[in-house]
Short mmCIF file of C-alpha atoms in Angstrom, two decimals:
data_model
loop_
_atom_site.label_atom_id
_atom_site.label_comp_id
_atom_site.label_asym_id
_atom_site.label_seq_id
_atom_site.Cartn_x
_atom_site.Cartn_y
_atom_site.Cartn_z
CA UNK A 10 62.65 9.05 -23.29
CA UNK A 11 59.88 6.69 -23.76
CA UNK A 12 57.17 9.06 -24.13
CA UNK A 13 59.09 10.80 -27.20
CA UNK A 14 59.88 7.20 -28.49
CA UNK A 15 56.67 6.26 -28.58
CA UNK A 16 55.49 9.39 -30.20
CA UNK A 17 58.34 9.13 -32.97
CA UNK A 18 57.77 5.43 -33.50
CA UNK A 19 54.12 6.74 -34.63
CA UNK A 20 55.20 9.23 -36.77
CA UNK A 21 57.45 6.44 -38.78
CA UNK A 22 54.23 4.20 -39.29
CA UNK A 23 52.16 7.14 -40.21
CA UNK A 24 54.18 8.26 -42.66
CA UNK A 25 54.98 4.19 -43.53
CA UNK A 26 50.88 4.30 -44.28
CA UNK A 27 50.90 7.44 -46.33
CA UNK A 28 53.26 5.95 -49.20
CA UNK A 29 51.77 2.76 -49.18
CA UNK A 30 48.09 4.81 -49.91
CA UNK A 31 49.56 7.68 -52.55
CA UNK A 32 50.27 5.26 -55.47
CA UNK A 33 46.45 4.63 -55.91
CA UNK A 34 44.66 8.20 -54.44
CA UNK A 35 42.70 10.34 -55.99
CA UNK A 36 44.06 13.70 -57.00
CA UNK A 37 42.41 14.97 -54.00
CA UNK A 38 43.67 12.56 -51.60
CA UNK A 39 47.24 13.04 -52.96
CA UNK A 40 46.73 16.90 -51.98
CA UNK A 41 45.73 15.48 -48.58
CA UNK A 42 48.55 13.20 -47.93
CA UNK A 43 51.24 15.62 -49.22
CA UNK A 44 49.62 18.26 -46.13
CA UNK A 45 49.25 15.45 -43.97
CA UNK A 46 53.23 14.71 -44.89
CA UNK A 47 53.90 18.52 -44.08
CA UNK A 48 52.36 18.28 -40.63
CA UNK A 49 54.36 15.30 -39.79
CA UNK A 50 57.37 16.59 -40.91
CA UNK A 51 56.72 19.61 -38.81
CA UNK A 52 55.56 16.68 -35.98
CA UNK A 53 58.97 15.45 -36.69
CA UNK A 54 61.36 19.09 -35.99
CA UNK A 55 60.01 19.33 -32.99
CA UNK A 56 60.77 16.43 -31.87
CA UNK A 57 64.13 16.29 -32.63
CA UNK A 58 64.48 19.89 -30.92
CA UNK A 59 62.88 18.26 -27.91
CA UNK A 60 65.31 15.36 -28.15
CA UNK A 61 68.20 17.79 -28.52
CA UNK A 62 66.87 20.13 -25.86
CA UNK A 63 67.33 17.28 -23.13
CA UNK A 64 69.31 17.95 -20.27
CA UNK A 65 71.93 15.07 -20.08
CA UNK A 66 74.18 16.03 -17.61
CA UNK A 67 73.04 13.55 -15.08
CA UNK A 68 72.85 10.55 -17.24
CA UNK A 69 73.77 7.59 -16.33
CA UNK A 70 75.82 5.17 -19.01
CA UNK A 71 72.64 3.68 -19.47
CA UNK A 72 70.47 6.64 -19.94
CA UNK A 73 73.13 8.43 -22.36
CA UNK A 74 73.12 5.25 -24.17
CA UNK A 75 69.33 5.34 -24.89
CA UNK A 76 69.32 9.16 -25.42
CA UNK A 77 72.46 8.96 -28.25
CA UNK A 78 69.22 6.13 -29.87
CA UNK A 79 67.07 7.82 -29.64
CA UNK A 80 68.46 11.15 -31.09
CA UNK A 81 69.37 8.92 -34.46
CA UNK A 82 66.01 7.52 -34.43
CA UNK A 83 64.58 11.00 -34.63
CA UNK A 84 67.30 12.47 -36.75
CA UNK A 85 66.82 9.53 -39.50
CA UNK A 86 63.01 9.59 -38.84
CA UNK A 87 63.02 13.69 -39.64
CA UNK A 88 64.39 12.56 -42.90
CA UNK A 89 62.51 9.95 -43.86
CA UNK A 90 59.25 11.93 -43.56
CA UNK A 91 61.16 15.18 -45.31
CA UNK A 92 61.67 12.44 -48.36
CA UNK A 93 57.76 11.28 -48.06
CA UNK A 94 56.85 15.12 -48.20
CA UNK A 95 58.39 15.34 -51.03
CA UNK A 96 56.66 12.72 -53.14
CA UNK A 97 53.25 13.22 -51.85
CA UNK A 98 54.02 16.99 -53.35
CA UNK A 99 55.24 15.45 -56.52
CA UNK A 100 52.92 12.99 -56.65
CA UNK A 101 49.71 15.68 -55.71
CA UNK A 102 51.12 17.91 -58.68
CA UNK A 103 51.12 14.65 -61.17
CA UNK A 104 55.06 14.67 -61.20
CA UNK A 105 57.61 11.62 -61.42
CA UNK A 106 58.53 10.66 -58.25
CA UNK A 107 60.43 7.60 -59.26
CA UNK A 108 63.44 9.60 -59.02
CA UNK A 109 63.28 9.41 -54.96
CA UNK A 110 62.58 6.33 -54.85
CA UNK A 111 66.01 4.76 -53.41
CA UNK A 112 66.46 8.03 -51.63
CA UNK A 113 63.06 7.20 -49.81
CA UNK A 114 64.07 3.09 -49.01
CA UNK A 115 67.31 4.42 -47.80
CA UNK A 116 65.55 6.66 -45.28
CA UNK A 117 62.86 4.11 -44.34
CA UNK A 118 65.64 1.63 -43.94
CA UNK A 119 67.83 3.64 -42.09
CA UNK A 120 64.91 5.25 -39.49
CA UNK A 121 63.80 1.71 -38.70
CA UNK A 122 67.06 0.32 -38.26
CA UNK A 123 67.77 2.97 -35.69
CA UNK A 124 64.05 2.72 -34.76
CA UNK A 125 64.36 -1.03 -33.61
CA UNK A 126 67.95 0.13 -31.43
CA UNK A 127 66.28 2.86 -29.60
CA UNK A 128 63.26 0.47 -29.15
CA UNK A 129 65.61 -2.68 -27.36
CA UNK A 130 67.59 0.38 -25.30
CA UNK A 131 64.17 2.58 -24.09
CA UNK A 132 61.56 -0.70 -24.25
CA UNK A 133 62.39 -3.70 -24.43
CA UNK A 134 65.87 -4.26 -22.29
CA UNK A 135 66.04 -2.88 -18.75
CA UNK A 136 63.79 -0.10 -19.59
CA UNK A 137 65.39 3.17 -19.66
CA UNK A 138 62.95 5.76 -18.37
CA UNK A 139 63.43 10.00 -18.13
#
């Protein structure tokens, strides 16, 4: 659980540092970030298969705890970079984005929240380890 934590936690703050970089880039580096986007989002399915894929049958309260965390975490982080896709495409092609806007802060509002509850169940209280 901690090893696909950790590598979902990254994808939130590399998508986090893609939108903060598109509102000033280049045409070309608006082309860039929108693939970059698509790979994460891709980054981000397979994660969330892997999460779903995990045998829970012999977790304990603890462990099933963590796991239902984590699966929002990667659920609302799948999201949240699906939403950034879509404006690094919009804003690669010179299209309004504005539009997404709250859609986005919902997303990056929502993954973190459930980012920080699968953190204090997998890291930081009694670790949780699978």
């Amino acid at each position: 659980l901690k090893d696909i934590y950790e590598s979902e936690e990254a994808l939130y703050y590399e998508a986090s540092a893609k939108i903060s970089r598109i509102k000033d880039a280049s045409a070309e580096q608006k082309q860039a970030i929108a693939a970059s986007a698509s790979d994460n989002y891709q980054k981000a399915q397979v994660i969330t298969l892997d999460v779903k894929a995990i045998d829970q049958e012999d977790f304990t309260e603890k462990q099933q705890a963590a796991y239902d965390k984590l699966l929002a975490f990667a659920e609302s982080n799948e999201y949240y970079i699906l939403v950034l896709e879509n404006i690094a495409y919009l804003a690669a092609s010179d299209s309004d984005y504005s539009m997404l806007a709250d859609t986005f802060l919902y997303f990056a509002l929502d993954a973190q929240t459930k980012m920080e509850a699968a953190r204090k169940l997998i890291i930081e209280e009694e670790p949780v380890y699978n």
